[in-house]
JSON list of C-alpha atoms (C1' of nucleotides) in Angstrom, two decimals:
[
{"chain": "F", "resi": 1, "resn": "MET", "atom": "CA", "xyz": [1.84, 2.23, 22.10]},
{"chain": "F", "resi": 2, "resn": "ASN", "atom": "CA", "xyz": [5.34, 1.18, 23.02]},
{"chain": "F", "resi": 3, "resn": "ASN", "atom": "CA", "xyz": [6.51, -0.28, 26.47]},
{"chain": "F", "resi": 4, "resn": "PHE", "atom": "CA", "xyz": [3.10, -0.93, 27.82]},
{"chain": "F", "resi": 5, "resn": "ASP", "atom": "CA", "xyz": [2.36, -3.52, 30.71]},
{"chain": "F", "resi": 6, "resn": "GLY", "atom": "CA", "xyz": [0.44, -6.07, 28.79]},
{"chain": "F", "resi": 7, "resn": "ASN", "atom": "CA", "xyz": [-0.79, -7.96, 31.88]},
{"chain": "F", "resi": 8, "resn": "LYS", "atom": "CA", "xyz": [-1.84, -4.78, 33.64]},
{"chain": "F", "resi": 9, "resn": "LEU", "atom": "CA", "xyz": [-3.71, -3.71, 30.54]},
{"chain": "F", "resi": 10, "resn": "ILE", "atom": "CA", "xyz": [-5.46, -6.90, 30.07]},
{"chain": "F", "resi": 11, "resn": "GLN", "atom": "CA", "xyz": [-6.69, -7.06, 33.72]},
{"chain": "F", "resi": 12, "resn": "GLU", "atom": "CA", "xyz": [-7.92, -3.39, 33.30]},
{"chain": "F", "resi": 13, "resn": "PHE", "atom": "CA", "xyz": [-9.62, -4.08, 30.12]},
{"chain": "F", "resi": 14, "resn": "SER", "atom": "CA", "xyz": [-11.20, -7.42, 31.26]},
{"chain": "F", "resi": 15, "resn": "LYS", "atom": "CA", "xyz": [-12.80, -5.63, 34.35]},
{"chain": "F", "resi": 16, "resn": "ILE", "atom": "CA", "xyz": [-14.34, -3.09, 32.08]},
{"chain": "F", "resi": 17, "resn": "GLN", "atom": "CA", "xyz": [-15.76, -5.77, 29.84]},
{"chain": "F", "resi": 18, "resn": "SER", "atom": "CA", "xyz": [-17.24, -7.69, 32.84]},
{"chain": "F", "resi": 19, "resn": "GLU", "atom": "CA", "xyz": [-18.78, -4.54, 34.10]},
{"chain": "F", "resi": 20, "resn": "LEU", "atom": "CA", "xyz": [-20.46, -3.71, 30.75]},
{"chain": "F", "resi": 21, "resn": "PHE", "atom": "CA", "xyz": [-21.61, -7.43, 30.24]},
{"chain": "F", "resi": 22, "resn": "PRO", "atom": "CA", "xyz": [-24.92, -7.27, 32.38]},
{"chain": "F", "resi": 23, "resn": "ARG", "atom": "CA", "xyz": [-26.07, -4.34, 30.32]},
{"chain": "F", "resi": 24, "resn": "ILE", "atom": "CA", "xyz": [-26.46, -6.31, 27.10]},
{"chain": "F", "resi": 25, "resn": "LYS", "atom": "CA", "xyz": [-29.97, -6.90, 26.07]},
{"chain": "F", "resi": 26, "resn": "LEU", "atom": "CA", "xyz": [-30.57, -9.19, 22.89]},
{"chain": "F", "resi": 27, "resn": "GLU", "atom": "CA", "xyz": [-34.32, -9.61, 23.28]},
{"chain": "F", "resi": 28, "resn": "ASN", "atom": "CA", "xyz": [-35.40, -6.10, 22.40]},
{"chain": "F", "resi": 29, "resn": "ASN", "atom": "CA", "xyz": [-38.48, -6.96, 20.08]},
{"chain": "F", "resi": 30, "resn": "PHE", "atom": "CA", "xyz": [-36.56, -5.25, 17.38]},
{"chain": "F", "resi": 31, "resn": "GLN", "atom": "CA", "xyz": [-38.47, -3.93, 14.54]},
{"chain": "F", "resi": 32, "resn": "ILE", "atom": "CA", "xyz": [-36.85, -4.13, 11.10]},
{"chain": "F", "resi": 33, "resn": "GLU", "atom": "CA", "xyz": [-39.64, -2.24, 9.52]},
{"chain": "F", "resi": 34, "resn": "ASN", "atom": "CA", "xyz": [-38.39, 0.95, 11.47]},
{"chain": "F", "resi": 35, "resn": "VAL", "atom": "CA", "xyz": [-34.87, 0.51, 9.89]},
{"chain": "F", "resi": 36, "resn": "GLN", "atom": "CA", "xyz": [-34.10, 3.33, 7.38]},
{"chain": "F", "resi": 37, "resn": "LEU", "atom": "CA", "xyz": [-30.37, 4.14, 7.80]},
{"chain": "F", "resi": 38, "resn": "ILE", "atom": "CA", "xyz": [-27.62, 1.67, 8.33]},
{"chain": "F", "resi": 39, "resn": "ALA", "atom": "CA", "xyz": [-23.98, 2.65, 9.18]},
{"chain": "F", "resi": 40, "resn": "GLY", "atom": "CA", "xyz": [-20.96, 0.56, 8.41]},
{"chain": "F", "resi": 41, "resn": "VAL", "atom": "CA", "xyz": [-17.87, 1.17, 10.41]},
{"chain": "F", "resi": 42, "resn": "ASP", "atom": "CA", "xyz": [-14.17, 0.08, 9.64]},
{"chain": "F", "resi": 43, "resn": "LEU", "atom": "CA", "xyz": [-10.58, 1.21, 10.21]},
{"chain": "F", "resi": 44, "resn": "SER", "atom": "CA", "xyz": [-7.21, 0.93, 8.36]},
{"chain": "F", "resi": 45, "resn": "TYR", "atom": "CA", "xyz": [-3.78, 1.62, 9.60]},
{"chain": "F", "resi": 46, "resn": "TRP", "atom": "CA", "xyz": [-0.43, 2.65, 8.52]},
{"chain": "F", "resi": 47, "resn": "ASN", "atom": "CA", "xyz": [3.06, 3.34, 10.01]},
{"chain": "F", "resi": 48, "resn": "LEU", "atom": "CA", "xyz": [5.06, 6.73, 10.12]},
{"chain": "F", "resi": 49, "resn": "ASN", "atom": "CA", "xyz": [8.13, 7.59, 12.09]},
{"chain": "F", "resi": 50, "resn": "GLU", "atom": "CA", "xyz": [8.14, 4.50, 14.42]},
{"chain": "F", "resi": 51, "resn": "ARG", "atom": "CA", "xyz": [4.46, 5.31, 15.32]},
{"chain": "F", "resi": 52, "resn": "LYS", "atom": "CA", "xyz": [1.12, 3.87, 14.12]},
{"chain": "F", "resi": 53, "resn": "TYR", "atom": "CA", "xyz": [-1.78, 5.75, 12.76]},
{"chain": "F", "resi": 54, "resn": "GLY", "atom": "CA", "xyz": [-5.20, 4.75, 11.91]},
{"chain": "F", "resi": 55, "resn": "THR", "atom": "CA", "xyz": [-8.41, 6.11, 10.03]},
{"chain": "F", "resi": 56, "resn": "CYS", "atom": "CA", "xyz": [-11.92, 5.24, 11.08]},
{"chain": "F", "resi": 57, "resn": "CYS", "atom": "CA", "xyz": [-14.53, 5.55, 8.25]},
{"chain": "F", "resi": 58, "resn": "ILE", "atom": "CA", "xyz": [-18.26, 5.33, 8.68]},
{"chain": "F", "resi": 59, "resn": "VAL", "atom": "CA", "xyz": [-20.64, 5.09, 5.67]},
{"chain": "F", "resi": 60, "resn": "ILE", "atom": "CA", "xyz": [-24.27, 5.33, 6.03]},
{"chain": "F", "resi": 61, "resn": "ILE", "atom": "CA", "xyz": [-26.65, 3.86, 3.36]},
{"chain": "F", "resi": 62, "resn": "ASP", "atom": "CA", "xyz": [-30.51, 3.90, 2.99]},
{"chain": "F", "resi": 63, "resn": "TYR", "atom": "CA", "xyz": [-31.61, 0.34, 3.82]},
{"chain": "F", "resi": 64, "resn": "SER", "atom": "CA", "xyz": [-34.09, 0.26, 1.04]},
{"chain": "F", "resi": 65, "resn": "THR", "atom": "CA", "xyz": [-32.43, 1.84, -1.80]},
{"chain": "F", "resi": 66, "resn": "LYS", "atom": "CA", "xyz": [-28.65, 1.12, -0.63]},
{"chain": "F", "resi": 67, "resn": "VAL", "atom": "CA", "xyz": [-27.69, 4.63, -1.67]},
{"chain": "F", "resi": 68, "resn": "ILE", "atom": "CA", "xyz": [-24.85, 6.28, 0.19]},
{"chain": "F", "resi": 69, "resn": "VAL", "atom": "CA", "xyz": [-26.35, 9.04, 2.58]},
{"chain": "F", "resi": 70, "resn": "GLU", "atom": "CA", "xyz": [-23.33, 10.31, 4.35]},
{"chain": "F", "resi": 71, "resn": "LYS", "atom": "CA", "xyz": [-19.61, 9.55, 4.96]},
{"chain": "F", "resi": 72, "resn": "VAL", "atom": "CA", "xyz": [-17.39, 10.71, 7.55]},
{"chain": "F", "resi": 73, "resn": "TYR", "atom": "CA", "xyz": [-13.99, 9.87, 8.83]},
{"chain": "F", "resi": 74, "resn": "SER", "atom": "CA", "xyz": [-11.56, 10.46, 11.75]},
{"chain": "F", "resi": 75, "resn": "TYR", "atom": "CA", "xyz": [-7.92, 9.73, 12.03]},
{"chain": "F", "resi": 76, "resn": "GLY", "atom": "CA", "xyz": [-5.01, 9.75, 14.63]},
{"chain": "F", "resi": 77, "resn": "GLU", "atom": "CA", "xyz": [-2.14, 7.95, 16.33]},
{"chain": "F", "resi": 78, "resn": "ILE", "atom": "CA", "xyz": [-3.12, 4.50, 17.63]},
{"chain": "F", "resi": 79, "resn": "GLN", "atom": "CA", "xyz": [-2.40, 4.39, 21.42]},
{"chain": "F", "resi": 80, "resn": "THR", "atom": "CA", "xyz": [-3.32, 0.73, 22.22]},
{"chain": "F", "resi": 81, "resn": "PRO", "atom": "CA", "xyz": [-1.89, -2.38, 20.63]},
{"chain": "F", "resi": 82, "resn": "TYR", "atom": "CA", "xyz": [-4.16, -5.05, 19.09]},
{"chain": "F", "resi": 83, "resn": "ILE", "atom": "CA", "xyz": [-4.82, -7.87, 21.62]},
{"chain": "F", "resi": 84, "resn": "PRO", "atom": "CA", "xyz": [-7.21, -10.71, 20.56]},
{"chain": "F", "resi": 85, "resn": "GLY", "atom": "CA", "xyz": [-10.31, -10.20, 22.67]},
{"chain": "F", "resi": 86, "resn": "PHE", "atom": "CA", "xyz": [-9.60, -6.48, 23.06]},
{"chain": "F", "resi": 87, "resn": "LEU", "atom": "CA", "xyz": [-10.17, -5.07, 19.76]},
{"chain": "F", "resi": 88, "resn": "ALA", "atom": "CA", "xyz": [-12.54, -2.40, 20.99]},
{"chain": "F", "resi": 89, "resn": "PHE", "atom": "CA", "xyz": [-10.02, -0.66, 23.15]},
{"chain": "F", "resi": 90, "resn": "ARG", "atom": "CA", "xyz": [-7.77, -0.07, 20.28]},
{"chain": "F", "resi": 91, "resn": "GLU", "atom": "CA", "xyz": [-10.55, 1.06, 17.70]},
{"chain": "F", "resi": 92, "resn": "LEU", "atom": "CA", "xyz": [-13.31, 2.80, 19.76]},
{"chain": "F", "resi": 93, "resn": "PRO", "atom": "CA", "xyz": [-11.48, 6.03, 20.36]},
{"chain": "F", "resi": 94, "resn": "LEU", "atom": "CA", "xyz": [-11.48, 6.88, 16.41]},
{"chain": "F", "resi": 95, "resn": "VAL", "atom": "CA", "xyz": [-14.88, 5.35, 16.10]},
{"chain": "F", "resi": 96, "resn": "ILE", "atom": "CA", "xyz": [-16.27, 7.73, 18.53]},
{"chain": "F", "resi": 97, "resn": "GLU", "atom": "CA", "xyz": [-14.47, 10.59, 17.03]},
{"chain": "F", "resi": 98, "resn": "ALA", "atom": "CA", "xyz": [-15.94, 9.73, 13.54]},
{"chain": "F", "resi": 99, "resn": "VAL", "atom": "CA", "xyz": [-19.66, 9.35, 15.07]},
{"chain": "F", "resi": 100, "resn": "LYS", "atom": "CA", "xyz": [-19.46, 12.87, 16.38]},
{"chain": "F", "resi": 101, "resn": "LYS", "atom": "CA", "xyz": [-19.12, 14.19, 12.87]},
{"chain": "F", "resi": 102, "resn": "LEU", "atom": "CA", "xyz": [-22.36, 12.60, 11.56]},
{"chain": "F", "resi": 103, "resn": "THR", "atom": "CA", "xyz": [-25.18, 14.79, 10.66]},
{"chain": "F", "resi": 104, "resn": "LYS", "atom": "CA", "xyz": [-27.56, 11.99, 10.18]},
{"chain": "F", "resi": 105, "resn": "GLN", "atom": "CA", "xyz": [-28.40, 9.35, 12.99]},
{"chain": "F", "resi": 106, "resn": "PRO", "atom": "CA", "xyz": [-28.28, 5.82, 11.79]},
{"chain": "F", "resi": 107, "resn": "ASP", "atom": "CA", "xyz": [-30.69, 3.25, 13.10]},
{"chain": "F", "resi": 108, "resn": "ILE", "atom": "CA", "xyz": [-28.17, 0.51, 13.18]},
{"chain": "F", "resi": 109, "resn": "TYR", "atom": "CA", "xyz": [-24.32, 0.31, 13.18]},
{"chain": "F", "resi": 110, "resn": "MET", "atom": "CA", "xyz": [-22.55, -2.65, 11.56]},
{"chain": "F", "resi": 111, "resn": "PHE", "atom": "CA", "xyz": [-18.95, -3.41, 12.67]},
{"chain": "F", "resi": 112, "resn": "ASP", "atom": "CA", "xyz": [-16.03, -5.22, 10.95]},
{"chain": "F", "resi": 113, "resn": "GLY", "atom": "CA", "xyz": [-15.57, -7.61, 13.91]},
{"chain": "F", "resi": 114, "resn": "ASN", "atom": "CA", "xyz": [-17.59, -9.59, 16.46]},
{"chain": "F", "resi": 115, "resn": "GLY", "atom": "CA", "xyz": [-20.15, -8.45, 18.98]},
{"chain": "F", "resi": 116, "resn": "TYR", "atom": "CA", "xyz": [-21.70, -11.36, 21.30]},
{"chain": "F", "resi": 117, "resn": "LEU", "atom": "CA", "xyz": [-19.36, -13.91, 19.60]},
{"chain": "F", "resi": 118, "resn": "HIS", "atom": "CA", "xyz": [-16.61, -13.06, 22.06]},
{"chain": "F", "resi": 119, "resn": "TYR", "atom": "CA", "xyz": [-14.87, -14.56, 25.05]},
{"chain": "F", "resi": 120, "resn": "ARG", "atom": "CA", "xyz": [-16.94, -12.52, 27.36]},
{"chain": "F", "resi": 121, "resn": "HIS", "atom": "CA", "xyz": [-19.62, -11.44, 24.99]},
{"chain": "F", "resi": 122, "resn": "MET", "atom": "CA", "xyz": [-17.95, -8.10, 24.63]},
{"chain": "F", "resi": 123, "resn": "GLY", "atom": "CA", "xyz": [-16.64, -7.80, 20.98]},
{"chain": "F", "resi": 124, "resn": "ILE", "atom": "CA", "xyz": [-16.32, -4.39, 19.54]},
{"chain": "F", "resi": 125, "resn": "ALA", "atom": "CA", "xyz": [-19.89, -4.14, 18.20]},
{"chain": "F", "resi": 126, "resn": "THR", "atom": "CA", "xyz": [-21.30, -4.94, 21.65]},
{"chain": "F", "resi": 127, "resn": "HIS", "atom": "CA", "xyz": [-18.83, -2.60, 23.41]},
{"chain": "F", "resi": 128, "resn": "ALA", "atom": "CA", "xyz": [-19.41, 0.22, 20.97]},
{"chain": "F", "resi": 129, "resn": "SER", "atom": "CA", "xyz": [-23.27, 0.14, 21.60]},
{"chain": "F", "resi": 130, "resn": "PHE", "atom": "CA", "xyz": [-22.83, 1.66, 24.97]},
{"chain": "F", "resi": 131, "resn": "PHE", "atom": "CA", "xyz": [-21.26, 4.70, 23.48]},
{"chain": "F", "resi": 132, "resn": "LEU", "atom": "CA", "xyz": [-23.75, 4.88, 20.41]},
{"chain": "F", "resi": 133, "resn": "ASN", "atom": "CA", "xyz": [-26.91, 4.17, 22.20]},
{"chain": "F", "resi": 134, "resn": "LYS", "atom": "CA", "xyz": [-28.03, 2.35, 18.92]},
{"chain": "F", "resi": 135, "resn": "PRO", "atom": "CA", "xyz": [-28.49, -1.31, 18.14]},
{"chain": "F", "resi": 136, "resn": "THR", "atom": "CA", "xyz": [-25.33, -2.72, 16.57]},
{"chain": "F", "resi": 137, "resn": "ILE", "atom": "CA", "xyz": [-24.31, -5.98, 14.83]},
{"chain": "F", "resi": 138, "resn": "GLY", "atom": "CA", "xyz": [-20.94, -7.59, 14.39]},
{"chain": "F", "resi": 139, "resn": "VAL", "atom": "CA", "xyz": [-19.69, -8.87, 11.04]},
{"chain": "F", "resi": 140, "resn": "ALA", "atom": "CA", "xyz": [-16.34, -10.85, 11.24]},
{"chain": "F", "resi": 141, "resn": "LYS", "atom": "CA", "xyz": [-14.37, -12.25, 8.28]},
{"chain": "F", "resi": 142, "resn": "SER", "atom": "CA", "xyz": [-12.73, -15.02, 10.24]},
{"chain": "F", "resi": 143, "resn": "TYR", "atom": "CA", "xyz": [-13.67, -17.15, 13.07]},
{"chain": "F", "resi": 144, "resn": "LEU", "atom": "CA", "xyz": [-12.57, -16.20, 16.64]},
{"chain": "F", "resi": 145, "resn": "LYS", "atom": "CA", "xyz": [-12.42, -19.62, 18.43]},
{"chain": "F", "resi": 146, "resn": "ILE", "atom": "CA", "xyz": [-13.81, -19.76, 21.86]},
{"chain": "F", "resi": 147, "resn": "GLN", "atom": "CA", "xyz": [-13.45, -22.50, 24.47]},
{"chain": "F", "resi": 148, "resn": "ASP", "atom": "CA", "xyz": [-12.10, -24.79, 21.85]},
{"chain": "F", "resi": 149, "resn": "VAL", "atom": "CA", "xyz": [-15.46, -24.90, 19.80]},
{"chain": "F", "resi": 150, "resn": "ASP", "atom": "CA", "xyz": [-15.08, -24.93, 16.04]},
{"chain": "F", "resi": 151, "resn": "PHE", "atom": "CA", "xyz": [-17.84, -23.86, 13.80]},
{"chain": "F", "resi": 152, "resn": "ILE", "atom": "CA", "xyz": [-19.76, -25.95, 11.39]},
{"chain": "F", "resi": 153, "resn": "MET", "atom": "CA", "xyz": [-19.33, -25.07, 7.94]},
{"chain": "F", "resi": 154, "resn": "PRO", "atom": "CA", "xyz": [-22.81, -24.19, 6.55]},
{"chain": "F", "resi": 155, "resn": "GLU", "atom": "CA", "xyz": [-24.12, -25.55, 3.22]},
{"chain": "F", "resi": 156, "resn": "ASN", "atom": "CA", "xyz": [-22.87, -24.14, 0.08]},
{"chain": "F", "resi": 157, "resn": "LEU", "atom": "CA", "xyz": [-26.00, -22.14, -0.64]},
{"chain": "F", "resi": 158, "resn": "LYS", "atom": "CA", "xyz": [-26.56, -18.30, -0.34]},
{"chain": "F", "resi": 159, "resn": "GLY", "atom": "CA", "xyz": [-28.36, -17.61, 3.04]},
{"chain": "F", "resi": 160, "resn": "SER", "atom": "CA", "xyz": [-27.59, -21.00, 4.73]},
{"chain": "F", "resi": 161, "resn": "TYR", "atom": "CA", "xyz": [-26.00, -20.81, 8.16]},
{"chain": "F", "resi": 162, "resn": "THR", "atom": "CA", "xyz": [-25.08, -22.72, 11.26]},
{"chain": "F", "resi": 163, "resn": "ASP", "atom": "CA", "xyz": [-25.29, -21.46, 14.92]},
{"chain": "F", "resi": 164, "resn": "ILE", "atom": "CA", "xyz": [-22.04, -21.21, 17.02]},
{"chain": "F", "resi": 165, "resn": "VAL", "atom": "CA", "xyz": [-23.15, -22.77, 20.32]},
{"chain": "F", "resi": 166, "resn": "ILE", "atom": "CA", "xyz": [-20.89, -22.78, 23.34]},
{"chain": "F", "resi": 167, "resn": "ASN", "atom": "CA", "xyz": [-22.08, -24.15, 26.70]},
{"chain": "F", "resi": 168, "resn": "ASN", "atom": "CA", "xyz": [-25.62, -24.26, 25.45]},
{"chain": "F", "resi": 169, "resn": "GLU", "atom": "CA", "xyz": [-25.62, -20.67, 24.53]},
{"chain": "F", "resi": 170, "resn": "VAL", "atom": "CA", "xyz": [-25.81, -19.28, 20.93]},
{"chain": "F", "resi": 171, "resn": "TYR", "atom": "CA", "xyz": [-22.96, -16.96, 20.47]},
{"chain": "F", "resi": 172, "resn": "GLY", "atom": "CA", "xyz": [-23.50, -16.05, 16.74]},
{"chain": "F", "resi": 173, "resn": "ARG", "atom": "CA", "xyz": [-23.61, -17.85, 13.44]},
{"chain": "F", "resi": 174, "resn": "ALA", "atom": "CA", "xyz": [-21.53, -18.70, 10.43]},
{"chain": "F", "resi": 175, "resn": "LEU", "atom": "CA", "xyz": [-23.41, -17.31, 7.54]},
{"chain": "F", "resi": 176, "resn": "ARG", "atom": "CA", "xyz": [-22.89, -17.97, 3.74]},
{"chain": "F", "resi": 177, "resn": "THR", "atom": "CA", "xyz": [-23.68, -14.80, 2.02]},
{"chain": "F", "resi": 178, "resn": "ARG", "atom": "CA", "xyz": [-22.61, -16.00, -1.39]},
{"chain": "F", "resi": 179, "resn": "ILE", "atom": "CA", "xyz": [-22.30, -19.43, -2.91]},
{"chain": "F", "resi": 180, "resn": "SER", "atom": "CA", "xyz": [-18.88, -20.93, -3.02]},
{"chain": "F", "resi": 181, "resn": "VAL", "atom": "CA", "xyz": [-17.41, -18.26, -0.96]},
{"chain": "F", "resi": 182, "resn": "LYS", "atom": "CA", "xyz": [-16.19, -18.49, 2.65]},
{"chain": "F", "resi": 183, "resn": "PRO", "atom": "CA", "xyz": [-18.80, -17.68, 5.23]},
{"chain": "F", "resi": 184, "resn": "ILE", "atom": "CA", "xyz": [-18.90, -14.73, 7.39]},
{"chain": "F", "resi": 185, "resn": "PHE", "atom": "CA", "xyz": [-19.52, -14.49, 11.16]},
{"chain": "F", "resi": 186, "resn": "VAL", "atom": "CA", "xyz": [-22.59, -12.62, 12.28]},
{"chain": "F", "resi": 187, "resn": "SER", "atom": "CA", "xyz": [-23.50, -11.81, 15.89]},
{"chain": "F", "resi": 188, "resn": "CYS", "atom": "CA", "xyz": [-25.58, -9.51, 17.82]},
{"chain": "F", "resi": 189, "resn": "GLY", "atom": "CA", "xyz": [-23.87, -6.51, 19.11]},
{"chain": "F", "resi": 190, "resn": "ASN", "atom": "CA", "xyz": [-26.76, -5.14, 21.41]},
{"chain": "F", "resi": 191, "resn": "TRP", "atom": "CA", "xyz": [-30.47, -4.50, 21.39]},
{"chain": "F", "resi": 192, "resn": "ILE", "atom": "CA", "xyz": [-31.13, -6.74, 18.40]},
{"chain": "F", "resi": 193, "resn": "ASP", "atom": "CA", "xyz": [-31.77, -10.39, 18.02]},
{"chain": "F", "resi": 194, "resn": "LEU", "atom": "CA", "xyz": [-29.75, -12.71, 15.84]},
{"chain": "F", "resi": 195, "resn": "ASP", "atom": "CA", "xyz": [-32.43, -13.47, 13.34]},
{"chain": "F", "resi": 196, "resn": "SER", "atom": "CA", "xyz": [-32.95, -9.75, 12.61]},
{"chain": "F", "resi": 197, "resn": "SER", "atom": "CA", "xyz": [-29.23, -9.25, 12.40]},
{"chain": "F", "resi": 198, "resn": "THR", "atom": "CA", "xyz": [-28.86, -12.10, 9.89]},
{"chain": "F", "resi": 199, "resn": "GLU", "atom": "CA", "xyz": [-31.91, -10.72, 7.86]},
{"chain": "F", "resi": 200, "resn": "ILE", "atom": "CA", "xyz": [-30.28, -7.36, 7.68]},
{"chain": "F", "resi": 201, "resn": "VAL", "atom": "CA", "xyz": [-26.86, -8.57, 6.71]},
{"chain": "F", "resi": 202, "resn": "LEU", "atom": "CA", "xyz": [-28.34, -10.76, 3.92]},
{"chain": "F", "resi": 203, "resn": "ASN", "atom": "CA", "xyz": [-30.39, -7.79, 2.79]},
{"chain": "F", "resi": 204, "resn": "CYS", "atom": "CA", "xyz": [-27.25, -5.83, 2.28]},
{"chain": "F", "resi": 205, "resn": "ILE", "atom": "CA", "xyz": [-25.38, -8.32, 0.16]},
{"chain": "F", "resi": 206, "resn": "ASN", "atom": "CA", "xyz": [-24.70, -7.56, -3.52]},
{"chain": "F", "resi": 207, "resn": "ASN", "atom": "CA", "xyz": [-22.61, -9.03, -6.18]},
{"chain": "F", "resi": 208, "resn": "GLU", "atom": "CA", "xyz": [-19.51, -7.08, -5.26]},
{"chain": "F", "resi": 209, "resn": "SER", "atom": "CA", "xyz": [-18.55, -8.86, -1.94]},
{"chain": "F", "resi": 210, "resn": "ARG", "atom": "CA", "xyz": [-19.35, -11.29, 0.43]},
{"chain": "F", "resi": 211, "resn": "LEU", "atom": "CA", "xyz": [-19.51, -8.51, 3.07]},
{"chain": "F", "resi": 212, "resn": "PRO", "atom": "CA", "xyz": [-22.67, -6.42, 3.56]},
{"chain": "F", "resi": 213, "resn": "ILE", "atom": "CA", "xyz": [-22.48, -3.25, 1.75]},
{"chain": "F", "resi": 214, "resn": "PRO", "atom": "CA", "xyz": [-22.17, -0.84, 4.76]},
{"chain": "F", "resi": 215, "resn": "VAL", "atom": "CA", "xyz": [-19.06, -2.72, 6.05]},
{"chain": "F", "resi": 216, "resn": "ARG", "atom": "CA", "xyz": [-17.55, -3.16, 2.49]},
{"chain": "F", "resi": 217, "resn": "LEU", "atom": "CA", "xyz": [-18.10, 0.48, 1.69]},
{"chain": "F", "resi": 218, "resn": "ALA", "atom": "CA", "xyz": [-16.37, 1.57, 4.86]},
{"chain": "F", "resi": 219, "resn": "ASP", "atom": "CA", "xyz": [-13.46, -0.63, 4.25]},
{"chain": "F", "resi": 220, "resn": "LEU", "atom": "CA", "xyz": [-12.89, 0.70, 0.74]},
{"chain": "F", "resi": 221, "resn": "GLU", "atom": "CA", "xyz": [-13.30, 4.24, 2.09]},
{"chain": "F", "resi": 222, "resn": "THR", "atom": "CA", "xyz": [-10.58, 3.75, 4.68]},
{"chain": "F", "resi": 223, "resn": "HIS", "atom": "CA", "xyz": [-8.15, 2.83, 2.06]},
{"chain": "F", "resi": 224, "resn": "LYS", "atom": "CA", "xyz": [-8.96, 5.93, 0.11]},
{"chain": "F", "resi": 225, "resn": "ILE", "atom": "CA", "xyz": [-8.70, 8.12, 3.15]},
{"chain": "F", "resi": 226, "resn": "ARG", "atom": "CA", "xyz": [-5.49, 6.48, 4.21]},
{"chain": "F", "resi": 227, "resn": "LYS", "atom": "CA", "xyz": [-3.86, 7.25, 0.78]},
{"chain": "F", "resi": 228, "resn": "LEU", "atom": "CA", "xyz": [-5.14, 10.71, 0.83]},
{"chain": "F", "resi": 229, "resn": "LEU", "atom": "CA", "xyz": [-3.62, 11.52, 4.35]},
{"chain": "F", "resi": 230, "resn": "MET", "atom": "CA", "xyz": [-0.41, 9.87, 3.52]},
{"chain": "F", "resi": 231, "resn": "GLU", "atom": "CA", "xyz": [0.02, 11.74, 0.27]},
{"chain": "F", "resi": 232, "resn": "SER", "atom": "CA", "xyz": [-0.83, 15.15, 2.10]},
{"chain": "F", "resi": 233, "resn": "GLY", "atom": "CA", "xyz": [1.74, 14.45, 4.63]},
{"chain": "F", "resi": 234, "resn": "MET", "atom": "CA", "xyz": [-1.01, 14.32, 7.23]},
{"chain": "F", "resi": 235, "resn": "GLU", "atom": "CA", "xyz": [-0.74, 17.70, 8.79]},
{"chain": "J", "resi": 1, "resn": "DG", "atom": "C1'", "xyz": [10.48, -22.94, 21.11]},
{"chain": "J", "resi": 2, "resn": "DC", "atom": "C1'", "xyz": [5.64, -23.44, 19.16]},
{"chain": "J", "resi": 3, "resn": "DG", "atom": "C1'", "xyz": [0.95, -22.55, 18.12]},
{"chain": "J", "resi": 4, "resn": "DA", "atom": "C1'", "xyz": [-2.93, -19.22, 18.59]},
{"chain": "J", "resi": 5, "resn": "DC", "atom": "C1'", "xyz": [-4.63, -14.98, 17.04]},
{"chain": "J", "resi": 6, "resn": "DA", "atom": "C1'", "xyz": [-11.84, -10.57, 15.47]},
{"chain": "J", "resi": 7, "resn": "DG", "atom": "C1'", "xyz": [-8.80, -6.52, 13.29]},
{"chain": "V", "resi": 1, "resn": "DA", "atom": "C1'", "xyz": [-4.58, -5.04, 10.09]},
{"chain": "V", "resi": 2, "resn": "DT", "atom": "C1'", "xyz": [-0.31, -4.73, 6.70]},
{"chain": "V", "resi": 3, "resn": "DC", "atom": "C1'", "xyz": [3.48, -6.18, 2.93]},
{"chain": "V", "resi": 4, "resn": "DT", "atom": "C1'", "xyz": [1.74, -7.29, -2.69]},
{"chain": "V", "resi": 5, "resn": "DT", "atom": "C1'", "xyz": [0.91, -9.36, -9.17]},
{"chain": "V", "resi": 6, "resn": "DG", "atom": "C1'", "xyz": [-0.62, -12.18, -11.59]},
{"chain": "V", "resi": 7, "resn": "DT", "atom": "C1'", "xyz": [-3.79, -15.55, -12.50]},
{"chain": "V", "resi": 8, "resn": "DC", "atom": "C1'", "xyz": [-7.21, -19.33, -12.41]},
{"chain": "V", "resi": 9, "resn": "DG", "atom": "C1'", "xyz": [-12.05, -19.88, -12.53]},
{"chain": "V", "resi": 10, "resn": "DC", "atom": "C1'", "xyz": [-17.17, -18.82, -13.05]}
]
DNA sequence: GCGACAG
DNA sequence: ATCTTGTCGC
């Protein structure tokens, strides 16, 4: 992760993103009735001997009962730096490794980060869809400002939202999942529409967090696994 | 030098 | 993302 050529990396990454972009399909007559299992994906990091490591956790829940159905994780050294707009290149290697360990196949993956709400519509949720071949949703905790466009704060009511429109195109929305708590930023990943994404996210909110359960659980899990790996010396 | 900046 | 305790408020 050291001495890399930042400009060369960004050029290479931008090219990959622009090549994937035409394959995005948001109008997919997505059927929520067919959703049974939802996966939440998240990562956490730590340093050791001048190197950076990370763990990716995936938690699958049953959409109707909210019961945890499966948990898996992967971990390893992180090879790519964090560059705003290119999060996928840093996190996807471990995500893909973790996905291989799943014994159940989720109907949807929810990511901690954006999807279509991105400079080139290629946030991690969208980028990941091409490896997962499943619909994905992006859920970010903070706003990634694009082309100087600010988001409009939604009303202080659970479920209220404002769309984020840039050049006449809806990129995503600021969604208030709990009253008197900062909104989250929901966007399509791929093969799903924004209304369905919003409905699913809202249906996964409980009293524990402003984040939907799958992502929240994956987040908690990464902290547990990191602690476990660090204490065991990470052999 | 200063501000931006998903995680 | 990460470094980190108590504390104010519903």
